[in-house]
Short mmCIF file of C-alpha atoms and ligand atoms in Angstrom, two decimals:
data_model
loop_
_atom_site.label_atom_id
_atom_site.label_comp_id
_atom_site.label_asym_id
_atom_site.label_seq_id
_atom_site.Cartn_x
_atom_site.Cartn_y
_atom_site.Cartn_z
CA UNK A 1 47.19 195.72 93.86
CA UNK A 2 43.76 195.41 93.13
CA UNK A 3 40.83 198.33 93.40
CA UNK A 4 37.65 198.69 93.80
CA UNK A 5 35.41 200.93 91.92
CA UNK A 6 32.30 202.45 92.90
CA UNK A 7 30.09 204.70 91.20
CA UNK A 8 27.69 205.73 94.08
CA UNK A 9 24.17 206.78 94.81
CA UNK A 10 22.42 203.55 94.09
CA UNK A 11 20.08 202.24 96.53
CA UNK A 12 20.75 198.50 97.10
CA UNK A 13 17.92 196.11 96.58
CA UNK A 14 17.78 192.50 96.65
CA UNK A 15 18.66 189.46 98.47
CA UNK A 16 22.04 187.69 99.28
CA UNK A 17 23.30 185.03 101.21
CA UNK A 18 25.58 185.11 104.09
CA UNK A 19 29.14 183.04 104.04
CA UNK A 20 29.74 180.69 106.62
CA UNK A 21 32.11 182.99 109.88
CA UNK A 22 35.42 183.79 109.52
CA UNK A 23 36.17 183.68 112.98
CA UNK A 24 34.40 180.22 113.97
CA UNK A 25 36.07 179.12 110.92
CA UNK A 26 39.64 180.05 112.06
CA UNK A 27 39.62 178.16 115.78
CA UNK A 28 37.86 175.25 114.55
CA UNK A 29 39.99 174.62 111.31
CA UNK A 30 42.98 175.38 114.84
CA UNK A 31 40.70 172.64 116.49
CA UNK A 32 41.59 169.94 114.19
CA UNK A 33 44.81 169.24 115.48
CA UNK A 34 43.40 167.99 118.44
CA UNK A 35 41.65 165.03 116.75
CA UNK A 36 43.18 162.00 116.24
CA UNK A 37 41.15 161.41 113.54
CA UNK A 38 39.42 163.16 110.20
CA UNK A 39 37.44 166.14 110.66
CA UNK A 40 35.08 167.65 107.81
CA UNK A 41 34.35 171.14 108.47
CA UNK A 42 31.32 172.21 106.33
CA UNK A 43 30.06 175.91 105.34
CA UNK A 44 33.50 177.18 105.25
CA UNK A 45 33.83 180.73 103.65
CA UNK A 46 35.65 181.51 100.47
CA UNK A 47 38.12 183.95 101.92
CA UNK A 48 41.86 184.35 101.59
CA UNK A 49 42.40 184.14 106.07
CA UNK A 50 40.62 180.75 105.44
CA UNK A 51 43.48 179.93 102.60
CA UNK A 52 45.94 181.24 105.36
CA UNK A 53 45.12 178.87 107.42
CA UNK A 54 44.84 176.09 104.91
CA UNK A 55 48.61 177.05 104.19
CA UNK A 56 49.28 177.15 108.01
CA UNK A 57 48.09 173.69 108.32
CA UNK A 58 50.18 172.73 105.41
CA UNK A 59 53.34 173.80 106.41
CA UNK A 60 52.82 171.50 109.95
CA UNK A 61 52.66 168.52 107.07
CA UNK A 62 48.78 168.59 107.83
CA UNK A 63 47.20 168.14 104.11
CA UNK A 64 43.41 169.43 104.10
CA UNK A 65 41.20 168.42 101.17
CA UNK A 66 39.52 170.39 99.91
CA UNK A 67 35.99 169.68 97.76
CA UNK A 68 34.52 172.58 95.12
CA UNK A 69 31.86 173.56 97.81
CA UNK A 70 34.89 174.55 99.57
CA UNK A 71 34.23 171.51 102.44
CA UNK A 72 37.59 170.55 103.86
CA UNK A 73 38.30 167.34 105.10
CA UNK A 74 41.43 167.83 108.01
CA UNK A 75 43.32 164.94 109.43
CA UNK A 76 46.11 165.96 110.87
CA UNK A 77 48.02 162.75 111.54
CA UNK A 78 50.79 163.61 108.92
CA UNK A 79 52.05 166.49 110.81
CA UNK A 80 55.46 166.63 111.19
CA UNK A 81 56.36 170.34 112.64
CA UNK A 82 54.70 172.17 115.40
CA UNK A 83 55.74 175.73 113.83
CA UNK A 84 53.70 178.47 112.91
CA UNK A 85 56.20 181.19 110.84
CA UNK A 86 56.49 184.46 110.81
CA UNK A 87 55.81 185.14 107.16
CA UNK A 88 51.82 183.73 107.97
CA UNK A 89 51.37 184.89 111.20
CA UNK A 90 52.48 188.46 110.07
CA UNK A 91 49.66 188.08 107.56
CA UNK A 92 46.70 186.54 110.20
CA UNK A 93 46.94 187.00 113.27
CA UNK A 94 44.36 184.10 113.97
CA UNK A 95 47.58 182.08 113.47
CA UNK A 96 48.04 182.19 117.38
CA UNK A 97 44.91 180.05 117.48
CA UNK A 98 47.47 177.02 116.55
CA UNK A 99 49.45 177.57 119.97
CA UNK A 100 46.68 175.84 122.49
CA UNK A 101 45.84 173.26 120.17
CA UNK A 102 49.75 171.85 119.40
CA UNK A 103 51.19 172.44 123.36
CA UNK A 104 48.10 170.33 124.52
CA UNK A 105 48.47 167.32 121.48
CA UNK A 106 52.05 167.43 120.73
CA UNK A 107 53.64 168.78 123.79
CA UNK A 108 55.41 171.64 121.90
CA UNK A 109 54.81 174.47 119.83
CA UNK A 110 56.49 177.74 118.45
CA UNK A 111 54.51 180.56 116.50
CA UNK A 112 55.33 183.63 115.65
CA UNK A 113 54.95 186.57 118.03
CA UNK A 114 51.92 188.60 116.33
CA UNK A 115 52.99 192.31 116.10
CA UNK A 116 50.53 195.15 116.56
CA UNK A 117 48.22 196.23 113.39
CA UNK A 118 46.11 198.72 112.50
CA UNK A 119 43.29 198.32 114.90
CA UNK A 120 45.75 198.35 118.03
CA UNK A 121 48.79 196.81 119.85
CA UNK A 122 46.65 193.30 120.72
CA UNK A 123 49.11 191.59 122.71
CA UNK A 124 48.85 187.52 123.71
CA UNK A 125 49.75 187.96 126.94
CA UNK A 126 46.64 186.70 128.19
CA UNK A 127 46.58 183.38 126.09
CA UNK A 128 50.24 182.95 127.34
CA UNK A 129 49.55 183.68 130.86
CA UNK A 130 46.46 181.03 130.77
CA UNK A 131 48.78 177.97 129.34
CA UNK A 132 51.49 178.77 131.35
CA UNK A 133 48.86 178.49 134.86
CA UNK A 134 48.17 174.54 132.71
CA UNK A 135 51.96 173.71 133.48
CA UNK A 136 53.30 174.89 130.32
CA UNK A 137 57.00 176.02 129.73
CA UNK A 138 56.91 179.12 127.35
CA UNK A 139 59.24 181.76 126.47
CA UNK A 140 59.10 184.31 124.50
CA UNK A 141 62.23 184.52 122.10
CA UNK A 142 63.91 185.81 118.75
CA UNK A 143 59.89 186.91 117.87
CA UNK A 144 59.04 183.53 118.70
CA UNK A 145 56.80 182.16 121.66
CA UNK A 146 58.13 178.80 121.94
CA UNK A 147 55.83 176.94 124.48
CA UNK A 148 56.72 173.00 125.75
CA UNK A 149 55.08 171.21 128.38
CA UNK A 150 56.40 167.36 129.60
CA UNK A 151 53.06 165.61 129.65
CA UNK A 152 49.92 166.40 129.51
CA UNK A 153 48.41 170.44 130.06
CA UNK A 154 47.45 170.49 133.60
CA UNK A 155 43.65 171.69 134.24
CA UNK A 156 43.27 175.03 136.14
CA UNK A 157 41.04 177.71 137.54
CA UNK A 158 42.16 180.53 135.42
CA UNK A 159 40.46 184.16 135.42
CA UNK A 160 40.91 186.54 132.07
CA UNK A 161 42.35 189.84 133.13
CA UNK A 162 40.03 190.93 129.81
CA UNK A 163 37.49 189.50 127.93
CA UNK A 164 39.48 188.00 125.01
CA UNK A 165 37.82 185.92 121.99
CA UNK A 166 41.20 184.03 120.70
CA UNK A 167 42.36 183.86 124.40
CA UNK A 168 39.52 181.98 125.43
CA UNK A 169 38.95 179.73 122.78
CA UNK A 170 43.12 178.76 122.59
CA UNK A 171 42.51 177.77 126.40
CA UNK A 172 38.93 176.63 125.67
CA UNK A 173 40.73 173.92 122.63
CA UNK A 174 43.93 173.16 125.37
CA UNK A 175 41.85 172.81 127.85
CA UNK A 176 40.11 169.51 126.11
CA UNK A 177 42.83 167.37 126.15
CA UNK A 178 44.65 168.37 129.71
CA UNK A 179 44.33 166.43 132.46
CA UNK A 180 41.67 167.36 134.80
CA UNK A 181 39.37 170.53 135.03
CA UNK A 182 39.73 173.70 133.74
CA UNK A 183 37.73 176.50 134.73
CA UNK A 184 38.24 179.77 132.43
CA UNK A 185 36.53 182.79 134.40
CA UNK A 186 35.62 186.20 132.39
CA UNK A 187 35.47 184.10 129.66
CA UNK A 188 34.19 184.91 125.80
CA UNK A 189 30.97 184.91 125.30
CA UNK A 190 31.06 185.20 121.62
CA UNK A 191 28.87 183.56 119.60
CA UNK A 192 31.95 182.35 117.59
CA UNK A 193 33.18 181.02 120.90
CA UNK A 194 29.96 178.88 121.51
CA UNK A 195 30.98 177.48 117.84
CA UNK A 196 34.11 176.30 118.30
CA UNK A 197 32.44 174.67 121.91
CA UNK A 198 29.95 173.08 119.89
CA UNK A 199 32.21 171.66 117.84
CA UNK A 200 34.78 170.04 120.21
CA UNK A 201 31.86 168.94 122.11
CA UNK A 202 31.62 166.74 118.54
CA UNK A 203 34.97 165.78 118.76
CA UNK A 204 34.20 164.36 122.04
CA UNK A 205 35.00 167.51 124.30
CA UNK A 206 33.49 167.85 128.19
CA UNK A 207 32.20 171.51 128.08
CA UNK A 208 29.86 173.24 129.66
CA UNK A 209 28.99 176.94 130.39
CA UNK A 210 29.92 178.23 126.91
CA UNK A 211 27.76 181.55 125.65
CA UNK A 212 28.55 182.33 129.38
CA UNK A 213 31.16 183.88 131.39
CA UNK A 214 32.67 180.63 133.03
CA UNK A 215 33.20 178.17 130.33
CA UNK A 216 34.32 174.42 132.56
CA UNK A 217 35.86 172.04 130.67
CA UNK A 218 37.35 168.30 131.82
CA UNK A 219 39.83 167.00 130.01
CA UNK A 220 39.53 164.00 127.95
CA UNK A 221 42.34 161.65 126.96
CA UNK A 222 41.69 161.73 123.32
CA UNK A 223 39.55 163.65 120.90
CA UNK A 224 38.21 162.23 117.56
CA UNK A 225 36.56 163.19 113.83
CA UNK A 226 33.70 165.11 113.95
CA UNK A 227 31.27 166.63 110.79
CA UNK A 228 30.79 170.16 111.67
CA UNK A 229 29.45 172.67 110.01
CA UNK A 230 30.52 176.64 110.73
CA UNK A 231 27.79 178.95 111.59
CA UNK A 232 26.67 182.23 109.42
CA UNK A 233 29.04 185.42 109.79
CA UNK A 234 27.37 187.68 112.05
CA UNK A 235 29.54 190.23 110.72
CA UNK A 236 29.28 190.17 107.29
CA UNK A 237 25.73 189.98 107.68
CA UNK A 238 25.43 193.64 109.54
CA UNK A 239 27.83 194.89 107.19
CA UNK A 240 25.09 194.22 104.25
CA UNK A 241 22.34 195.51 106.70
CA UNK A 242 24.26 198.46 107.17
CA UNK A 243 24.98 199.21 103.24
CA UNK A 244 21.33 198.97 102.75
CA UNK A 245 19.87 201.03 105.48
CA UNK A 246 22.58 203.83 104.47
CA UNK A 247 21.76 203.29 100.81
CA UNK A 248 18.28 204.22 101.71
CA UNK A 249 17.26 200.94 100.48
CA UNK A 250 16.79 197.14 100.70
CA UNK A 251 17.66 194.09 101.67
CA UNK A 252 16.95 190.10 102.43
CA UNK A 253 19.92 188.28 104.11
CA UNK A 254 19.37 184.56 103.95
CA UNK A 255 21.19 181.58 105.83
CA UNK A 256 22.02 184.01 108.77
CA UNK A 257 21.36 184.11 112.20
CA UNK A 258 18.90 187.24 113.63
CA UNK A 259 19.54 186.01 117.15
CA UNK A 260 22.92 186.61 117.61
CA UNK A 261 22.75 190.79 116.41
CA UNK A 262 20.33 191.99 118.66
CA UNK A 263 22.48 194.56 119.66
CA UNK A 264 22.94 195.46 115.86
CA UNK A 265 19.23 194.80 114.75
CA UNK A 266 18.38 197.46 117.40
CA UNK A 267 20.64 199.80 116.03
CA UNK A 268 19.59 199.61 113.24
CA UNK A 269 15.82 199.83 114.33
CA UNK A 270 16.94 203.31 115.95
CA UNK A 271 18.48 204.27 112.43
CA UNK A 272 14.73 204.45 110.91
CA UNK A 273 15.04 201.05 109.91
CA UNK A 274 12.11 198.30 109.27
CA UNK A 275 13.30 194.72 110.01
CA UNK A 276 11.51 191.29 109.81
CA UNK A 277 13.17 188.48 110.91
CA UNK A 278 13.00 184.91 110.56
CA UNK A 279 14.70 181.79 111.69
CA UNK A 280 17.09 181.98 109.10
CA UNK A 281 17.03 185.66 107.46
CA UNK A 282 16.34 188.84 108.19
CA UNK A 283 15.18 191.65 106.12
CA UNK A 284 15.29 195.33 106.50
CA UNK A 285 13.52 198.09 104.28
CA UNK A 286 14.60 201.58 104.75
CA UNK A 287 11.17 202.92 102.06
CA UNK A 288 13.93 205.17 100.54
CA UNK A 289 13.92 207.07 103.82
CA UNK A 290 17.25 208.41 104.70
CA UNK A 291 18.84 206.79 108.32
CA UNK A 292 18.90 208.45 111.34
CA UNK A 293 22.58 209.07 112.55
CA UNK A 294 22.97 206.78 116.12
CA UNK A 295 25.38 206.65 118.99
CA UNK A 296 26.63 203.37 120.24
CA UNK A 297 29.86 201.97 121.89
CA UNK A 298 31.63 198.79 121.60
CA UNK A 299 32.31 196.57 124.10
CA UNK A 300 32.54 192.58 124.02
CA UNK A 301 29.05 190.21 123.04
CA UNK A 302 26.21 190.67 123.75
CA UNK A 303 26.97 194.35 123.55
CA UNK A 304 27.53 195.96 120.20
CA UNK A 305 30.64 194.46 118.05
CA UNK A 306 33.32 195.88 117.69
CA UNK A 307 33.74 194.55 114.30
CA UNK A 308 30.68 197.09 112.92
CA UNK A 309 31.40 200.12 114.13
CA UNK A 310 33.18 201.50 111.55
CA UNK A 311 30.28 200.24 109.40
CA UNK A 312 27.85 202.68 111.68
CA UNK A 313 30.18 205.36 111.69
CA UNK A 314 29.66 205.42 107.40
CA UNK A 315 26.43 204.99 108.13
CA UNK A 316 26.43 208.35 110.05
CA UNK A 317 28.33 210.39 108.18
CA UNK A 318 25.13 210.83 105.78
CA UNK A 319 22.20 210.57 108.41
CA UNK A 320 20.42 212.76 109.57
CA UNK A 321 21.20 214.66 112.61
CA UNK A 322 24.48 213.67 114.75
CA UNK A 323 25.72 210.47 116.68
CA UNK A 324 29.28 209.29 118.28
CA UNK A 325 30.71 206.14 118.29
CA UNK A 326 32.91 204.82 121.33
CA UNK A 327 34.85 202.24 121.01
CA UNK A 328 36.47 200.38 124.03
CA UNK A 329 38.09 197.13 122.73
CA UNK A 330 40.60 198.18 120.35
CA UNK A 331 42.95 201.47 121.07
CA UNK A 332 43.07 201.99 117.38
CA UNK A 333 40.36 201.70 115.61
CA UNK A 334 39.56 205.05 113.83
CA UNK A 335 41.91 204.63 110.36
CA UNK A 336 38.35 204.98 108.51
CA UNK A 337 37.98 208.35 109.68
CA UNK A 338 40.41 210.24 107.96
CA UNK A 339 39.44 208.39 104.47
CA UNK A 340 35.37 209.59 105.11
CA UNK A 341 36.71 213.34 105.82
CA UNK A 342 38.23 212.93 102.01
CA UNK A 343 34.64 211.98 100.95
CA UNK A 344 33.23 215.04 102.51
CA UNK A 345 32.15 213.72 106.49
CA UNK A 346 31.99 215.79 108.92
CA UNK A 347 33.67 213.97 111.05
CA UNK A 348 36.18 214.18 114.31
CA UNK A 349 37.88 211.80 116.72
CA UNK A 350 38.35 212.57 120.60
CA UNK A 351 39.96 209.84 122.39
CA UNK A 352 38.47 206.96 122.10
CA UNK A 353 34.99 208.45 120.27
CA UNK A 354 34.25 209.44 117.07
CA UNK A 355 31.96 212.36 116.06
CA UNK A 356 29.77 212.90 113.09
CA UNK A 357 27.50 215.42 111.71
CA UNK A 358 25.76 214.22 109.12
CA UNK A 359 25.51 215.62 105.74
CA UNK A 360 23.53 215.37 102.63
CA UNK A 361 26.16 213.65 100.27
CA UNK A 362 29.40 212.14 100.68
CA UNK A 363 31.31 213.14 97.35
CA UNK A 364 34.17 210.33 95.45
CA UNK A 365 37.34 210.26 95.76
CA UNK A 366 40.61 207.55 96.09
CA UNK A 367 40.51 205.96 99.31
CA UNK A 368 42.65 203.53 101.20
CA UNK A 369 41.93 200.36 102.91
CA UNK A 370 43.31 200.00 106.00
CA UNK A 371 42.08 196.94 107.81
CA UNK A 372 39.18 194.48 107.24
CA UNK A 373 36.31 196.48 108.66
CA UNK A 374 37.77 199.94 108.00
CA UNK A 375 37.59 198.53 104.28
CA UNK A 376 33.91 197.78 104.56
CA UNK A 377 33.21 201.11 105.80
CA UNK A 378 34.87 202.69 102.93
CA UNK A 379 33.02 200.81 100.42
CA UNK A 380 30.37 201.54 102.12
CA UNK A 381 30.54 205.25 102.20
CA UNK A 382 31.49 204.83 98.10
CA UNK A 383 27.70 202.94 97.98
CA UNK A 384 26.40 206.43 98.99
CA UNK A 385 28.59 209.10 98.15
CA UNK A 386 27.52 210.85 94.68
CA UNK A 387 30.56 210.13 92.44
CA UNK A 388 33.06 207.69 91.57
CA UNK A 389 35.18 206.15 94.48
CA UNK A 390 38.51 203.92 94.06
CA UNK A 391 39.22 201.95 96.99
CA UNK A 392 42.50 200.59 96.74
CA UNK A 393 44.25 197.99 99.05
CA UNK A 394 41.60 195.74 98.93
CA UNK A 395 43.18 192.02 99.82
CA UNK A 396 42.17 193.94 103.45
CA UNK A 397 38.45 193.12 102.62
CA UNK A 398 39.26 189.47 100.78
CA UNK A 399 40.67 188.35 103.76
CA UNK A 400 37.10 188.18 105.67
CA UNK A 401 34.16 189.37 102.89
CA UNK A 402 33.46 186.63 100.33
CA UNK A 403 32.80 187.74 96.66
CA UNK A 404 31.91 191.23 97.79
CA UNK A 405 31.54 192.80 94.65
CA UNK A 406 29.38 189.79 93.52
CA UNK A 407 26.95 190.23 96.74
CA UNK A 408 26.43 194.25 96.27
CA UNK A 409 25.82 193.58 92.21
CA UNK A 410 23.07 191.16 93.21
CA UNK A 411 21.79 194.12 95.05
CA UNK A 412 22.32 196.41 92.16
CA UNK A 413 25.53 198.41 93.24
CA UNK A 414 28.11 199.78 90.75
CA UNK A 415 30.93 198.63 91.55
CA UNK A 416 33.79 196.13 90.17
CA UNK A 417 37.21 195.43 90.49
CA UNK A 418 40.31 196.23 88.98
CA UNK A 419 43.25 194.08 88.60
CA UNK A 420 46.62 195.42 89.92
N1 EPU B 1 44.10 191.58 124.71
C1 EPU B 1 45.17 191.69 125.56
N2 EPU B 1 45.93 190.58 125.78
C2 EPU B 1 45.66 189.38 125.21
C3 EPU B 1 44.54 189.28 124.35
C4 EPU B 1 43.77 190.39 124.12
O1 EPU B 1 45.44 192.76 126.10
O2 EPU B 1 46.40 188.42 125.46
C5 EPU B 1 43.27 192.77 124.45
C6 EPU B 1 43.32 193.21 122.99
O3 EPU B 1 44.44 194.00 122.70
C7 EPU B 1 42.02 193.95 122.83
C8 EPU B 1 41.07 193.15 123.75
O4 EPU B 1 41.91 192.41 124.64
O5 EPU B 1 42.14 195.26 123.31
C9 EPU B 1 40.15 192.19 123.05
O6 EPU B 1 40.86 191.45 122.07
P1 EPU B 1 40.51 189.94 121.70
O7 EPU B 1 41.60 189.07 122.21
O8 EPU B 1 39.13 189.62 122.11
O9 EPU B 1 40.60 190.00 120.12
P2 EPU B 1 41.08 188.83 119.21
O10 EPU B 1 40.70 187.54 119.82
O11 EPU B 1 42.48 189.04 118.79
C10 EPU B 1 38.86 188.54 117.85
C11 EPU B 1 38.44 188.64 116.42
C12 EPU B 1 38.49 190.09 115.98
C13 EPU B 1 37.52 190.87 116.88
C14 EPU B 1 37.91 190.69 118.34
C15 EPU B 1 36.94 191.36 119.30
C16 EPU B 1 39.16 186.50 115.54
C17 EPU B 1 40.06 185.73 114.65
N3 EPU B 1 39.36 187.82 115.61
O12 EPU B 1 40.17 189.06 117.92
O13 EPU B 1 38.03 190.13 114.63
O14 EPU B 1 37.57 192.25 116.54
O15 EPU B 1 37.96 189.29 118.66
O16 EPU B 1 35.65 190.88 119.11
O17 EPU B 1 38.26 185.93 116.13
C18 EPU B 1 37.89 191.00 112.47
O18 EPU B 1 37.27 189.96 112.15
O19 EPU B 1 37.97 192.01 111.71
C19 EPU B 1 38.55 191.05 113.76
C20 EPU B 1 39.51 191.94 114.04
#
């Protein structure tokens, strides 16, 4: 397996740009069996979940094309089975995004039950529940939910026991082609949901209310080809952000989108931070100061993502002063932790929170990847400890950072990767 190696204590300075997002990517790539004709999804992100899903697609008999700028062209006329297996789903869980889009084109559709991972137990009750109020027949079998509906998908007024981001958007993409009008309460409001809105409303979708909590669609007979091209990753923006502020050091992110982190440009403001942004970048100088440690808890957007706190939490363990980090989407999410205390944090879980003293210096030492974000964190925390770290387990971090060693050299880290 391949490793990463950092030698630490460099403070990042440059400027990068940001990857189209994984997960607008995932449901509208999912979207694409709803059209009856080609769709060309644009600014699609070098990452192996994206090659997941290209697989996915492939095994229904769908054939993407794909050009060298990584543009894929989708038509998914040729598809011949309606079944997502186990030996994909176990690797992306995203996979479940396939379920609304083949019950509401094709009438049928079996993928595999997603187990729990390392951030929590994330069951799919919720997207089940949802279909099954639209008429559908679904059981849940041998691992398998195996969902069939005679017809079309009935609309309905549904209302999401929580806020969930693939629950909404698998009954958002359903919801298109049923008959009547749908009404999804507690909905999303995920920029990545608005996305995936955007771009069924291109494939000839009737939406409205998306980016709010009661998305109403009306279901059209047929959807078509669309161009559409996938917004920046909010995500993997902060993540650089965060390196950079914790690095005491640098940084201008281009092709992003400052509006949709507010909650993280703040943040990052109360870290000691400087930040400019414009329409399309942002920038944030740190004058070799070192951050401020910050408290924050996660809850769903606009509030502060989930998907970066275990970026702040690095972030803390070498600030100045202390902060705690709550996090209240995932039960889970704390496999980080343990790897920072290695490095030297002073660090300590309590339910659902996460304490940190700072400290001066984070020393090396082997690390192990756990999940996506956990993985940034860890590189993270190499960028600023004082010796040599070896993160290993790394297909974790190719599955939703593109070329990350490439981006932090451009900045001027120390750090490359070693083959298995
Ligand atoms: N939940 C249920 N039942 C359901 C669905 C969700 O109980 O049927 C619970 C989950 O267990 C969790 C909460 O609801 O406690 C929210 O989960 P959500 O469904 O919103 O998560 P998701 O849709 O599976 C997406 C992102 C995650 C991101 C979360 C939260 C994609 C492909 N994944 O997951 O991204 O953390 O929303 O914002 O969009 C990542 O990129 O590293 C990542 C994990």
């Amino acid at each position: 397996m391949d490793k990463l190696i950092i030698e630490g204590g460099v403070r990042l300075d440059g400027e990068i740009r940001i990857a189209g997002a994984k997960n607008s990517a995932l449901p509208i790539m999912a979207a694409t069996l709803l059209a009856k004709s080609r769709v060309v999804i644009r600014n699609l992100p070098h990452l192996f979940d994206i090659t997941t899903m290209l697989e996915l697609l492939g095994c229904m008999g769908v054939q993407p094309i794909v050009d060298e700028k990584l543009n894929v062209e989708i038509d998914s006329s040729t598809i011949h089975s309606f079944s997502a297996p186990y030996e994909l789903v176990k690797t992306m869980r995203a996979s479940i995004l396939v379920l609304g889009p083949l019950l509401a084109r094709y009438g049928q559709a079996e993928v595999a039950l997603p187990g729990g991972c390392a951030i929590g137990s994330r069951p799919v009750d919720l997207h089940i529940n949802a279909l099954r109020s639209m008429g559908a027949d679904i059981r849940v079998e041998d691992g398998y939910v195996r969902a069939k509906v005679d017809g079309r998908l009935r609309g309905a007024h549904l209302f999401m026991d929580m806020v969930t981001v693939t629950g909404t958007e698998n009954v958002m993409m359903a919801a298109s082609l049923a008959v009547g009008k749908t009404v999804i309460e507690n909905a999303a409001k995920e920029p990545e949901v608005i996305d995936l809105a955007e771009c069924l409303i291109a494939m000839g979708a009737q939406i409205e209310g998306h980016g709010s909590d009661t998305i109403v669609i009306e279901g059209v007979a047929e959807l078509t080809g669309c161009t559409y091209s996938v917004m920046p990753d909010r995500i993997e923006t902060g993540t650089y952000l965060i390196a950079a502020a914790a690095t005491c050091g640098r940084i201008k992110v281009k092709d992003t989108r400052p509006d949709i982190l507010e909650a993280v440009l703040l943040k990052l403001e109360q870290a000691g931070a400087d930040i400019e942004v414009g329409e399309n970048w942002i920038e944030l100088e740190m004058g070799g100061r070192r951050p401020q440690a910050v408290s924050l808890r996660t809850a769903p957007y606009p509030a502060f993502p989930t998907d970066m706190q275990a970026q702040f939490t690095a972030l803390n363990t070498i600030a100045m002063g202390s902060g705690s980090i709550t996090e209240t989407v995932f039960e889970n999410r704390f496999m980080h932790v343990h790897e920072m205390s290695r490095m030297g944090a002073r660090i300590k879980v309590e339910g659902n929170t996460v304490f940190v003293d700072g400290v001066d210096a984070l020393k090396g030492a082997p690390v192990m990847a756990t999940d996506l974000r956990a993985s940034a964190s860890l590189i993270i925390a190499g960028l600023v400890a004082k010796s040599q770290t070896k993160v290993d387990r790394i297909y974790h971090i190719d599955r939703g950072y593109e070329c990350i060693e490439e981006k932090l050299q451009l900045l001027g880290a120390k750090i490359r990767r070693v083959p298995a």
